[in-house]
Amino acid sequence: MADELELDMEFDPRIGAAQALAPGILRIVAPNPGPMTFRGTNSYVIGQDSVAVVDPGPDNADHLAALLDAIDGRPLGAILVTHCHLDHTGLAPRLAALTGAPIWAEGPHRSARSLEEGEANALDAAADRSLPIARRLADGEVFHLGGERFEAVATPGHVANHMGFALPDRGILLSGDHVMGWATTLVAPPDGSMADYMASLDKLLGRAETLYLPGHGGPVSQPHPLMRGLRAHRRMRERAIIERLAQGDETIPAIVAAIYRQTDPRLLGAAALNVLAHLEFLAERGLAAPHGAAGLDARWQLTPREP
C-alpha cells in the first residue's frame, strides 16, 4: 500500500561524535536517550568557513564540548531552534554566551489554544519559556548563514511555534520534531494542534526537499512517502476513535485502552494526549463534542447527525 507507514528504528549513532551527513553538515547526538527522544536530540552544525547550529540540544556539559569541537573555532553566525522544548534549546543560552551568536526562532513557546478551566498542561515542564530570542523568523523568510541559503518553513502542530529550516539549493529540510523516521510525532494539547499538524504535513508534501534531517533519529531519505504514511496513520487513528465513541467509550482512558493495546506503557500518557488532539480536531469539524470543557478528563460523544 502506497500510504502504509513504515518506521525506521535502525539508528545507532556514536553519542557525542560529529558525523558528516553531507558536505558542510555535521550531526552530533546528545546524551539524552529516552522513550520520547529515541537515541537523543540531534544537533546540526552547518557551514564551512563559518557555521550555523540548528537545535543545540539539552543543557549538558559533554554535549556543549562536543558542539564546540565540531564548530572548531569557526564563526558561529546564529543558533537556530526548531521549537522551544528544553531537549532542543536547553544548551542555547550557554552556547550563545560562549560564542556571541544570537538565537533565532519562529518565536517564544506558545500554546495552540488556551487552557480550559481546571486543566493542567501535562507537558509544561518540557517547555522553554525563557529562551532569549534575538530574531523572530517569519514563514518563508530567506537568510544566509555559513555560506548556505536557508528558508524558514513554519510547521505548527507539535507545538504552535514549530519551524523547519530548508536548504532549498540542496534539497534538504531540517524537520525538527514534525517529521521523524522512527516515530509518529506527539501532538499534545494545549501546546499542539492536530489540525495544524495535518495542515503542516500537507504543506511539506507540496515542497521539493528530498532529504529530511530530523530532531531525533536518522535521516529520512524518502520524506514524501513517509509523510503520506503519517497522514494515513492519523486518519486511521481518527476512524478508530470515532468507532470507539460509537461503541459507547466516552473517556480518553477507555479509548486508549482499546486502540493502544501494543503500546509501550511508558508512552500511554503521550497516547492519551494524542487522542485528545484527535478529539479536538473532530470537535472543530462538528463531529464530536465534550460534555463541558475539553481536556483529558472530559467525557466525549459523537455529534448527532441531521437525518
XYZ file of N, CA and C in Angstrom, residues 58-217:
480
model
N 20.011 19.644 24.761
C 19.814 19.838 26.199
C 21.033 20.468 26.855
N 20.810 21.046 28.013
C 21.894 21.689 28.776
C 22.760 20.606 29.396
N 23.821 20.232 28.696
C 24.688 19.134 29.104
C 26.124 19.505 28.765
N 27.023 19.405 29.749
C 28.399 19.854 29.554
C 29.119 19.043 28.481
N 28.900 17.738 28.447
C 29.562 16.917 27.430
C 29.081 17.289 26.030
N 27.788 17.559 25.905
C 27.253 17.924 24.593
C 27.773 19.300 24.174
N 27.899 20.211 25.113
C 28.474 21.522 24.803
C 29.896 21.362 24.278
N 30.690 20.529 24.939
C 32.067 20.304 24.485
C 32.090 19.697 23.090
N 31.181 18.765 22.826
C 31.137 18.136 21.509
C 30.749 19.147 20.433
N 29.802 20.032 20.735
C 29.410 21.057 19.773
C 30.560 22.020 19.497
N 31.250 22.437 20.544
C 32.369 23.360 20.358
C 33.480 22.707 19.541
N 33.705 21.411 19.764
C 34.694 20.694 18.946
C 34.288 20.694 17.473
N 32.982 20.482 17.228
C 32.503 20.445 15.849
C 32.575 21.829 15.189
N 32.294 22.869 15.963
C 32.400 24.241 15.441
C 33.853 24.582 15.144
N 34.743 24.091 15.979
C 36.191 24.154 15.742
C 36.693 25.581 15.525
N 36.219 26.493 16.346
C 36.718 27.860 16.298
C 36.176 28.704 15.164
N 35.327 28.171 14.319
C 34.772 28.946 13.209
C 33.723 29.924 13.728
N 33.540 31.066 13.067
C 32.494 31.991 13.493
C 31.117 31.313 13.448
N 30.359 31.504 14.513
C 29.004 30.956 14.584
C 28.033 32.094 14.327
N 27.370 32.048 13.160
C 26.516 33.158 12.755
C 25.230 33.259 13.543
N 24.610 32.120 13.854
C 23.360 32.115 14.608
C 23.078 30.712 15.108
N 22.287 30.662 16.158
C 21.779 29.410 16.711
C 20.298 29.351 16.348
N 19.919 28.395 15.514
C 18.535 28.234 15.088
C 17.867 27.162 15.928
N 16.632 27.396 16.347
C 15.897 26.386 17.100
C 14.571 26.111 16.400
N 14.247 24.827 16.264
C 13.003 24.450 15.599
C 11.789 24.702 16.475
N 11.951 24.586 17.798
C 10.857 24.854 18.722
C 11.416 24.883 20.134
N 10.639 25.443 21.048
C 11.144 25.716 22.391
C 10.800 24.604 23.381
N 11.305 23.400 23.111
C 11.333 22.338 24.105
C 12.760 22.201 24.602
N 12.928 21.970 25.893
C 14.245 22.034 26.510
C 15.225 21.005 25.975
N 14.731 19.899 25.422
C 15.674 18.943 24.843
C 16.286 19.475 23.554
N 15.734 20.571 23.018
C 16.287 21.213 21.826
C 16.975 22.540 22.143
N 16.566 23.204 23.210
C 17.021 24.578 23.462
C 17.814 24.761 24.746
N 17.859 23.742 25.609
C 18.452 23.939 26.930
C 19.869 24.467 26.896
N 20.644 24.081 25.893
C 22.042 24.485 25.795
C 22.224 25.830 25.091
N 21.175 26.338 24.466
C 21.309 27.527 23.629
C 21.881 28.733 24.373
N 21.409 29.082 25.574
C 21.971 30.266 26.234
C 23.467 30.132 26.537
N 23.919 28.962 26.952
C 25.346 28.781 27.229
C 26.163 28.875 25.958
N 25.677 28.255 24.886
C 26.394 28.324 23.612
C 26.429 29.756 23.096
N 25.329 30.478 23.246
C 25.288 31.880 22.825
C 26.270 32.722 23.623
N 26.334 32.490 24.932
C 27.233 33.274 25.781
C 28.699 33.022 25.433
N 29.031 31.775 25.096
C 30.426 31.429 24.798
C 30.859 31.909 23.417
N 29.935 31.974 22.470
C 30.292 32.282 21.088
C 29.867 33.668 20.630
N 28.947 34.288 21.367
C 28.403 35.569 20.935
C 27.348 35.456 19.855
N 26.931 34.226 19.527
C 25.952 34.031 18.456
C 24.545 34.322 18.970
N 23.706 34.944 18.148
C 22.315 35.182 18.540
C 21.465 33.937 18.334
N 20.348 33.891 19.047
C 19.394 32.789 18.923
C 18.235 33.256 18.052
N 17.942 32.469 17.007
C 16.850 32.785 16.091
C 15.806 31.680 16.160
N 14.543 32.073 16.124
C 13.442 31.101 16.176
C 12.182 31.749 15.627
N 11.147 30.939 15.425
C 9.860 31.477 14.998
C 9.305 32.438 16.036
N 9.512 32.125 17.286
C 9.034 32.967 18.373
C 9.079 32.210 19.681
N 8.699 32.843 20.780
C 8.689 32.164 22.078
C 7.714 30.994 22.092
N 7.906 30.104 23.044
C 6.981 28.994 23.204
C 5.572 29.531 23.446
N 4.629 28.937 22.758
C 3.226 29.295 22.985
C 2.363 28.094 22.666
N 1.165 28.103 23.204
C 0.237 27.005 23.007
C -0.682 27.284 21.834
N -1.226 26.217 21.270
C -2.169 26.347 20.165
C -3.524 26.867 20.644
N -3.832 26.621 21.904
C -5.081 27.135 22.483
C -4.837 27.433 23.947
N -5.756 28.160 24.568
C -5.648 28.449 25.995
C -6.096 27.250 26.809
N -5.664 27.183 28.049
C -6.083 26.118 28.945
C -7.560 26.246 29.285
N -8.230 25.120 29.339
C -9.604 25.111 29.837
C -9.593 25.319 31.354
N -10.709 25.737 31.896
C -10.801 25.936 33.343
C -10.506 24.621 34.070
N -9.543 24.659 34.978
C -9.171 23.485 35.750
C -8.228 22.536 35.040
N -7.867 22.834 33.788
C -6.991 21.948 33.009
C -5.532 22.235 33.332
N -4.713 21.184 33.436
C -3.276 21.319 33.605
C -2.580 20.978 32.296
N -1.453 21.623 32.049
C -0.651 21.327 30.859
C 0.317 20.206 31.204
N 0.074 19.007 30.648
C 0.872 17.835 31.009
C 2.328 17.964 30.598
N 2.621 18.806 29.619
C 3.995 18.944 29.123
C 4.616 20.281 29.496
N 4.077 20.944 30.501
C 4.557 22.274 30.854
C 6.044 22.260 31.208
N 6.516 21.208 31.871
C 7.922 21.155 32.288
C 8.874 21.035 31.110
N 8.376 20.587 29.955
C 9.243 20.428 28.783
C 9.474 21.738 28.054
N 8.653 22.747 28.327
C 8.699 23.992 27.566
C 9.785 24.916 28.077
N 10.488 25.550 27.153
C 11.489 26.570 27.477
C 10.829 27.927 27.295
N 10.439 28.528 28.399
C 9.711 29.796 28.343
C 10.618 31.009 28.536
N 11.913 30.786 28.695
C 12.824 31.909 28.938
C 13.916 32.027 27.885
N 13.757 31.358 26.757
C 14.788 31.395 25.725
C 14.958 32.825 25.213
N 16.178 33.363 25.249
C 16.403 34.746 24.787
C 16.531 34.817 23.263
N 15.416 34.996 22.597
C 15.381 35.003 21.134
C 15.745 36.395 20.635
N 16.803 36.466 19.816
C 17.259 37.749 19.290
C 16.539 38.131 18.005
N 16.096 37.137 17.239
C 15.436 37.415 15.963
C 14.316 36.419 15.748
N 13.134 36.942 15.464
C 11.989 36.096 15.159
C 11.879 35.940 13.646
N 11.782 34.701 13.199
C 11.769 34.385 11.781
C 10.338 34.174 11.296
N 10.037 34.707 10.124
C 8.712 34.566 9.536
C 8.704 33.400 8.563
N 7.543 32.784 8.402
C 7.384 31.712 7.430
C 7.778 32.201 6.043
N 8.649 31.457 5.365
C 9.095 31.827 4.036
C 10.281 32.760 4.012
N 10.731 33.221 5.172
C 11.871 34.142 5.220
C 13.144 33.426 4.767
N 13.924 34.096 3.925
C 15.173 33.552 3.410
C 16.334 34.316 4.041
N 17.353 33.579 4.467
C 18.529 34.194 5.079
C 19.746 33.328 4.767
N 20.925 33.896 4.983
C 22.169 33.210 4.656
C 23.026 33.069 5.916
N 23.481 31.850 6.157
C 24.384 31.547 7.269
C 25.351 30.468 6.805
N 26.604 30.560 7.235
C 27.569 29.513 6.929
C 27.755 29.254 5.451
N 27.525 30.279 4.634
C 27.641 30.093 3.199
C 26.472 29.363 2.572
N 25.397 29.143 3.323
C 24.219 28.426 2.825
C 23.019 29.358 2.794
N 22.117 29.095 1.849
C 20.834 29.803 1.798
C 19.797 28.973 2.537
N 19.209 29.556 3.561
C 18.179 28.916 4.377
C 16.820 29.530 4.045
N 15.779 28.727 4.229
C 14.406 29.221 4.188
C 13.678 28.731 5.426
N 13.045 29.655 6.147
C 12.251 29.293 7.319
C 10.909 28.741 6.859
N 10.525 27.582 7.404
C 9.297 26.902 6.995
C 8.473 26.614 8.257
N 7.455 27.408 8.506
C 6.616 27.212 9.687
C 5.844 25.903 9.563
N 5.947 25.068 10.594
C 5.270 23.765 10.609
C 4.620 23.543 11.974
N 3.637 24.356 12.348
C 2.978 24.146 13.640
C 2.250 22.812 13.680
N 2.042 22.342 14.890
C 1.352 21.067 15.097
C 1.852 20.407 16.355
N 3.132 20.034 16.368
C 3.748 19.502 17.584
C 3.663 20.553 18.688
N 4.037 21.764 18.358
C 3.784 22.966 19.164
C 3.477 24.098 18.190
N 2.949 25.190 18.709
C 2.494 26.265 17.834
C 3.649 26.988 17.156
N 4.834 27.026 17.783
C 5.935 27.796 17.193
C 6.935 26.902 16.462
N 6.545 25.698 16.068
C 7.482 24.799 15.406
C 7.832 25.321 14.011
N 9.134 25.261 13.692
C 9.618 25.758 12.405
C 10.709 24.838 11.885
N 10.601 24.439 10.623
C 11.674 23.728 9.956
C 12.572 24.712 9.220
N 13.751 24.230 8.846
C 14.701 25.078 8.122
C 15.155 24.338 6.873
N 14.801 24.895 5.722
C 15.162 24.275 4.450
C 16.483 24.829 3.948
N 17.228 23.957 3.276
C 18.359 24.352 2.447
C 17.903 24.088 1.010
N 17.142 24.996 0.425
C 16.454 24.694 -0.839
C 17.399 24.411 -1.994
N 18.599 24.965 -1.955
C 19.545 24.702 -3.036
C 20.105 23.287 -2.987
N 19.899 22.611 -1.846
C 20.446 21.272 -1.674
C 19.363 20.216 -1.467
N 18.095 20.628 -1.490
C 17.004 19.672 -1.344
C 16.919 19.061 0.029
N 17.298 19.832 1.062
C 17.351 19.328 2.436
C 16.426 20.153 3.317
N 15.738 19.499 4.245
C 14.930 20.176 5.252
C 15.300 19.650 6.621
N 15.654 20.549 7.521
C 15.823 20.207 8.930
C 14.434 20.280 9.554
N 13.871 19.101 9.852
C 12.435 18.986 10.118
C 12.067 18.989 11.593
N 13.058 19.104 12.497
C 12.744 19.139 13.917
C 11.962 17.920 14.352
N 10.907 18.137 15.119
C 10.070 17.038 15.610
C 8.804 16.854 14.775
N 8.684 17.597 13.680
C 7.459 17.483 12.887
C 7.439 16.204 12.060
N 8.565 15.848 11.448
C 8.667 14.618 10.666
C 9.930 13.886 11.101
N 9.754 12.672 11.626
C 10.862 11.831 12.059
C 10.629 10.429 11.529
N 11.706 9.740 11.191
C 11.551 8.434 10.585
C 11.288 7.309 11.557
N 11.547 7.521 12.847
C 11.473 6.439 13.830
C 10.155 6.397 14.581
N 9.360 7.465 14.529
C 8.141 7.523 15.346
C 7.190 8.566 14.788
N 5.921 8.420 15.152
C 4.968 9.486 14.883
C 5.209 10.615 15.877
N 4.769 11.801 15.528
C 5.008 12.991 16.336
C 3.944 13.138 17.416
N 4.382 13.504 18.613
C 3.438 13.801 19.681
C 2.736 15.124 19.385
N 1.417 15.080 19.373
C 0.603 16.289 19.241
C -0.226 16.374 20.515
N 0.174 17.270 21.404
C -0.365 17.285 22.767
C -1.005 18.630 23.076
N -2.341 18.710 23.109
C -2.987 19.944 23.549
C -2.656 20.243 25.008
N -2.615 21.503 25.384
C -2.967 22.677 24.571
C -1.830 23.193 23.691
N -0.602 22.668 23.877
C 0.522 23.189 23.091
C 0.389 22.842 21.620
N -0.049 21.621 21.323
C -0.142 21.154 19.946
C -1.558 21.159 19.424
N -1.671 21.047 18.110
C -2.976 21.047 17.438
C -2.935 20.044 16.304
N -3.887 19.102 16.284
C -3.932 18.123 15.202
C -4.292 18.788 13.872
N -5.164 19.780 13.901
C -5.496 20.488 12.668
C -4.251 21.139 12.079
N -3.460 21.786 12.922
C -2.224 22.417 12.456
C -1.241 21.372 11.951
N -1.141 20.262 12.679
C -0.192 19.208 12.294
C -0.528 18.659 10.912
N -1.781 18.347 10.680
C -2.182 17.795 9.392
C -1.962 18.818 8.276
N -2.260 20.084 8.539
C -2.041 21.121 7.533
C -0.557 21.280 7.220
N 0.294 21.135 8.249
C 1.734 21.241 8.025
C 2.258 20.065 7.216
N 1.722 18.858 7.439
C 2.099 17.730 6.587
C 1.753 18.022 5.135
N 0.538 18.519 4.896
C 0.132 18.839 3.534
C 1.056 19.900 2.929
N 1.437 20.864 3.734
C 2.336 21.924 3.262
C 3.674 21.344 2.811
N 4.254 20.452 3.634
C 5.551 19.877 3.275
C 5.440 18.930 2.091
N 4.301 18.267 1.952
C 4.107 17.397 0.790
C 4.131 18.191 -0.515
N 3.881 19.473 -0.438
C 3.937 20.322 -1.613
C 5.303 20.921 -1.877
N 6.282 20.600 -1.029
C 7.638 21.130 -1.208
C 8.525 20.095 -1.891
N 9.696 20.562 -2.315
C 10.547 19.730 -3.177
C 11.671 19.016 -2.439
N 11.898 19.314 -1.148
C 13.042 18.709 -0.462
C 12.922 17.189 -0.420
N 14.043 16.502 -0.646
C 14.047 15.042 -0.728
C 14.862 14.370 0.367
N 15.471 15.152 1.260
C 16.191 14.600 2.410
C 15.820 15.415 3.634
N 15.285 14.745 4.663
C 14.942 15.416 5.908
C 15.938 15.003 6.992
N 16.387 15.986 7.742
C 17.251 15.753 8.888
C 16.444 16.114 10.136
N 15.969 15.112 10.885
C 15.012 15.361 11.970
C 15.692 15.660 13.305
N 14.868 16.034 14.278
C 15.366 16.331 15.612
C 15.759 15.111 16.403
N 15.271 13.943 16.019
C 15.610 12.670 16.672
C 15.603 11.595 15.588
N 16.528 10.662 15.681
C 16.572 9.577 14.720
C 17.385 9.914 13.485
